[in-house]
Coordinates of C-alpha atoms in Angstrom, one line a residue:
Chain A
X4 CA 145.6 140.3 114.3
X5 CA 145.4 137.0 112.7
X6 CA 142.1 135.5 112.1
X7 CA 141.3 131.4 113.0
X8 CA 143.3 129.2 111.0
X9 CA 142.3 125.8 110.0
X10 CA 144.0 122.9 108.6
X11 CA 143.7 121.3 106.2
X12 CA 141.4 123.1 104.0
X13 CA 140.5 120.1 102.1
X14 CA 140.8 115.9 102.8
X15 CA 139.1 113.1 101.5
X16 CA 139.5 109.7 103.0
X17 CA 137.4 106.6 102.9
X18 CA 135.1 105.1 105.2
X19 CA 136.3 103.6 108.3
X20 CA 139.6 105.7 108.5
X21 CA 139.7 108.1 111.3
X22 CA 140.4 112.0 110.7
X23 CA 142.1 115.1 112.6
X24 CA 141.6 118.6 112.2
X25 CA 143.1 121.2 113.6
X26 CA 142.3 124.7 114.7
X27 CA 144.4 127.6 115.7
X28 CA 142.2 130.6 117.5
X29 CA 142.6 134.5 117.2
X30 CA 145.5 134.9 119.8
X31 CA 144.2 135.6 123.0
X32 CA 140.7 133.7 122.6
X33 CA 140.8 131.0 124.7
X34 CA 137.3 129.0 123.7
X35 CA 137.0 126.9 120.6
X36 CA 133.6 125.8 119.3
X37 CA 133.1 123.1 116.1
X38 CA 130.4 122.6 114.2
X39 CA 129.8 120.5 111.2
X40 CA 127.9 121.5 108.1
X41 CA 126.2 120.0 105.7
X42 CA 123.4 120.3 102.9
X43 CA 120.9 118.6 104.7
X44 CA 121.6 119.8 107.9
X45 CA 122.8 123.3 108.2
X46 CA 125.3 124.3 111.0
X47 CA 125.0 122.3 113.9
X48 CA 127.3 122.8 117.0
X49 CA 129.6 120.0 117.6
X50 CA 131.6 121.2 120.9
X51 CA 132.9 123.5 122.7
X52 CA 136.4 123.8 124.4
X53 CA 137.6 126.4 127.1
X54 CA 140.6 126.2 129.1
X55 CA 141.2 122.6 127.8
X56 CA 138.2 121.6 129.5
X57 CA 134.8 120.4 127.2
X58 CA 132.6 122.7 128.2
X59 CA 129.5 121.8 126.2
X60 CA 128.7 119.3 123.5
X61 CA 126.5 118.7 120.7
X62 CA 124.1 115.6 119.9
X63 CA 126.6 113.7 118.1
X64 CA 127.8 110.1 118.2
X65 CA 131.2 109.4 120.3
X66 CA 133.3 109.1 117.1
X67 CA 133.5 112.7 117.5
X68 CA 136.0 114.1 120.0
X69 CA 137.8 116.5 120.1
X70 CA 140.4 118.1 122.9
X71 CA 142.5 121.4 123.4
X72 CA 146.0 122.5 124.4
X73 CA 147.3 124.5 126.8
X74 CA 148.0 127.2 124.1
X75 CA 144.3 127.2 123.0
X76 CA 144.7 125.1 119.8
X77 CA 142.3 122.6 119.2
X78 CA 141.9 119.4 117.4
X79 CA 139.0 117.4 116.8
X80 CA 138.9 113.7 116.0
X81 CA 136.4 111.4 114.2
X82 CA 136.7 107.7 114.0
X83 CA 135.2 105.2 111.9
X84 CA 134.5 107.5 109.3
X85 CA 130.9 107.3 107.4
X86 CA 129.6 108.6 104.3
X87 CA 127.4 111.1 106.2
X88 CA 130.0 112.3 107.9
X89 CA 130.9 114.4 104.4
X90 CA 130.8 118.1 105.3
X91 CA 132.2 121.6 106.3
X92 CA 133.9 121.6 109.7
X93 CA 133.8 125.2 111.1
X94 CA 136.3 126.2 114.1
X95 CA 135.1 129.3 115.7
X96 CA 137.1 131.2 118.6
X97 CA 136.2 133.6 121.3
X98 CA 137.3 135.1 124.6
X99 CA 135.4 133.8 126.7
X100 CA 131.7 133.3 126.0
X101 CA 131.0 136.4 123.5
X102 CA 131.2 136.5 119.7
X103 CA 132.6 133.7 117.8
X104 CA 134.7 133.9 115.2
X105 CA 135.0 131.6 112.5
X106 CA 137.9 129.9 110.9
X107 CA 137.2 128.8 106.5
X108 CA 136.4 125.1 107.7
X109 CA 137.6 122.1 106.1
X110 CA 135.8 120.4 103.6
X111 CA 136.3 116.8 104.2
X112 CA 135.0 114.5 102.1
X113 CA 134.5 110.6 102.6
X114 CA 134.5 107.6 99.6
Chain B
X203 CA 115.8 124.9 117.1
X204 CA 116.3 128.3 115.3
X205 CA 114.3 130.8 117.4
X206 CA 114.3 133.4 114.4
X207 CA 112.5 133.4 111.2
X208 CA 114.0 135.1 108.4
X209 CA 112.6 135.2 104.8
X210 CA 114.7 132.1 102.3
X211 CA 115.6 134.8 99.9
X212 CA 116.0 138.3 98.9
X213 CA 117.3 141.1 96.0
X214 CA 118.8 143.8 96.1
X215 CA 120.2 146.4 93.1
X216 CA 123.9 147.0 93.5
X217 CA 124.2 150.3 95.1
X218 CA 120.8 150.4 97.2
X219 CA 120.5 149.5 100.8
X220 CA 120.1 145.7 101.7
X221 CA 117.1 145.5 104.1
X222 CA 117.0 142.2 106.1
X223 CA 114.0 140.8 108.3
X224 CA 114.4 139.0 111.5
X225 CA 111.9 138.0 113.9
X226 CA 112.6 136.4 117.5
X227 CA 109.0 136.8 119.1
X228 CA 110.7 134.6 121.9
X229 CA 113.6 136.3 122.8
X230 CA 114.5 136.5 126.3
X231 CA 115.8 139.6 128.0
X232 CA 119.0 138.6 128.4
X233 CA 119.7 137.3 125.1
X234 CA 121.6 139.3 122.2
X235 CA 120.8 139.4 118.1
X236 CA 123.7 138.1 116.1
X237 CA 124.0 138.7 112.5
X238 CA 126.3 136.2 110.1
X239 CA 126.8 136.3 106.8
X240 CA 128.4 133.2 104.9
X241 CA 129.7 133.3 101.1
X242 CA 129.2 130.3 99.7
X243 CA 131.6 127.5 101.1
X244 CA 133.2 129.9 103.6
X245 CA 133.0 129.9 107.3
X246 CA 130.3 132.4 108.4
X247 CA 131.7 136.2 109.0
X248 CA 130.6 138.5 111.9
X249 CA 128.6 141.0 111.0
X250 CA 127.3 143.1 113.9
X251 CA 125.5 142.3 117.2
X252 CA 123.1 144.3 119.7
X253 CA 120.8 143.8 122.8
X254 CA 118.5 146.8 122.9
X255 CA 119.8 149.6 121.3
X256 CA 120.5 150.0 117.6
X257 CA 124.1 149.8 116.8
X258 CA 126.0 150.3 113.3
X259 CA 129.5 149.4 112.6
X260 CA 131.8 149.4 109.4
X261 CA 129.8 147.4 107.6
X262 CA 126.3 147.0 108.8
X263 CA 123.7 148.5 110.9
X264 CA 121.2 146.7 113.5
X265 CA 118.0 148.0 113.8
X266 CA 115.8 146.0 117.0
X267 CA 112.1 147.2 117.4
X268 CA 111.2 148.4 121.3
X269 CA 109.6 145.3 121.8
X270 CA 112.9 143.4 120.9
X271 CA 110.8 141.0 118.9
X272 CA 112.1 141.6 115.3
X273 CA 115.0 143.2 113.8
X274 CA 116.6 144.7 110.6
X275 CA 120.4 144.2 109.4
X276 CA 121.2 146.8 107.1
X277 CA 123.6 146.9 104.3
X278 CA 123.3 150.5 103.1
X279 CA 125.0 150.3 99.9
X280 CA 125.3 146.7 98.7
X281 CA 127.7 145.6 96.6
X282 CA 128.2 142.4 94.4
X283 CA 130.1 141.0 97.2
X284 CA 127.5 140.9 99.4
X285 CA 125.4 138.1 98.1
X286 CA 126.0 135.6 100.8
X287 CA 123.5 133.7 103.4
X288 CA 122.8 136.0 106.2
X289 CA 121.9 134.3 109.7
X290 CA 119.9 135.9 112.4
X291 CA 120.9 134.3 115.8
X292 CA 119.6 134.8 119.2
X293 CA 121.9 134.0 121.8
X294 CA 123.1 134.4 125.3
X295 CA 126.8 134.8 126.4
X296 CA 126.3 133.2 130.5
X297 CA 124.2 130.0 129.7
X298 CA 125.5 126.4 130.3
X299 CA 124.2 126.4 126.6
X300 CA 126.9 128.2 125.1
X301 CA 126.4 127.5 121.1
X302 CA 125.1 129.4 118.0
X303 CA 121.9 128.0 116.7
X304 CA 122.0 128.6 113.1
X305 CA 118.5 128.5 110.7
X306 CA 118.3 128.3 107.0
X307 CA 119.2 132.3 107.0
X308 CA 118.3 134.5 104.0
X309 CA 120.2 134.6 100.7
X310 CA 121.1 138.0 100.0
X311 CA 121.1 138.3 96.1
X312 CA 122.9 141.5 95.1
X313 CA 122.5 141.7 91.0
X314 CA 124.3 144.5 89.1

């Protein structure tokens, strides 16, 4: 079975552009989680998406969004890109609420 | 906040069992030990997970005390490939709360 997919593995854009990722889950799973990582910071849980419905949400500012399809893809958004905003984003799917498996990230970086 | 408390860093000889500490003197009843292991720049792999009882699969086995209030992942025959970050994570499928809560983990070190 196919593991989570993200894309792309790798961006850089500059500050004040806006950004999308996408995630494609193990077939089947129909909740998607994201969380951001960085040096300073660690792994800290972004959202989490079930049934296209945002099911729970992470202390971040509102230029983080994100949504999901009917097939259980997921995309998340961030506007007005900031420097800080540099980091691994980490897609993890599951069934339901169980174990989460991760997808490789994206690194994005912003100049 | 991470409710566990593993050690920053550890070694191991290639070849000899990786033993890794985890407490989680809070733990609720209801709530399972995870074990992750990330390689540097990678998104974190699962490893193994138990409530109560000690489980082992393919590549690990999960040791939790009676009291559930500390744990031990262990790699029995380590290889190069296993130096990574290992997280510890406490967690409970049914709450509103639904998230892993990642700490700074333990960096597995496995020298040749």
């Amino acid at each position: 079975k196919a593991g989570v997919t993200q894309t792309p593995r790798y961006l850089i854009k500059t500050r004040g552009q806006q950004v999308t990722l996408s995630c494609s889950p193990i077939s089947g799973h129909r909740s998607v989680s994201w969380y951001q990582q960085t040096p300073g910071q660690g792994l800290q849980f972004l959202f989490e998406y079930f049934s296209e419905t945002q099911r729970n949400k992470g202390n971040f500012p509102g230029r983080f969004s994100g949504r999901q399809f009917s097939n259980s893809r997921s995309e998340m958004n961030v506007s007005t890109l900031e420097l800080g905003d540099s980091a691994l984003y980490l897609c993890a799917s599951s069934l339901d609420q169980n174990t989460q498996y991760f997808g490789p990230g994206t690194r994005l970086t912003v100049l | 906040d991470a409710k566990t408390t593993q050690p920053p860093s550890m070694d191991c000889a290639e070849g000899r069992a990786a033993n890794l500490p985890c407490n989680h003197s809070t733990i609720s009843g209801n709530e399972y030990v995870y074990w992750y292991r990330q390689i540097h720049s990678q998104g974190p792999q699962y490893i193994i997970h138990g409530l109560k009882n000690n489980e082992t699969n393919e590549m690990a086995s999960l040791i939790i005390t009676e009291d559930r209030k500390s744990s031990t992942l262990i790699l029995p025959h380590a290889t190069l490939r296993d130096t990574a970050v290992y997280y510890c994570i406490v967690f409970w499928y049914g709450g509103s709360n639904y998230k892993l809560t990642f700490g700074k983990g333990t960096l597995l070190t496995v020298n040749p």
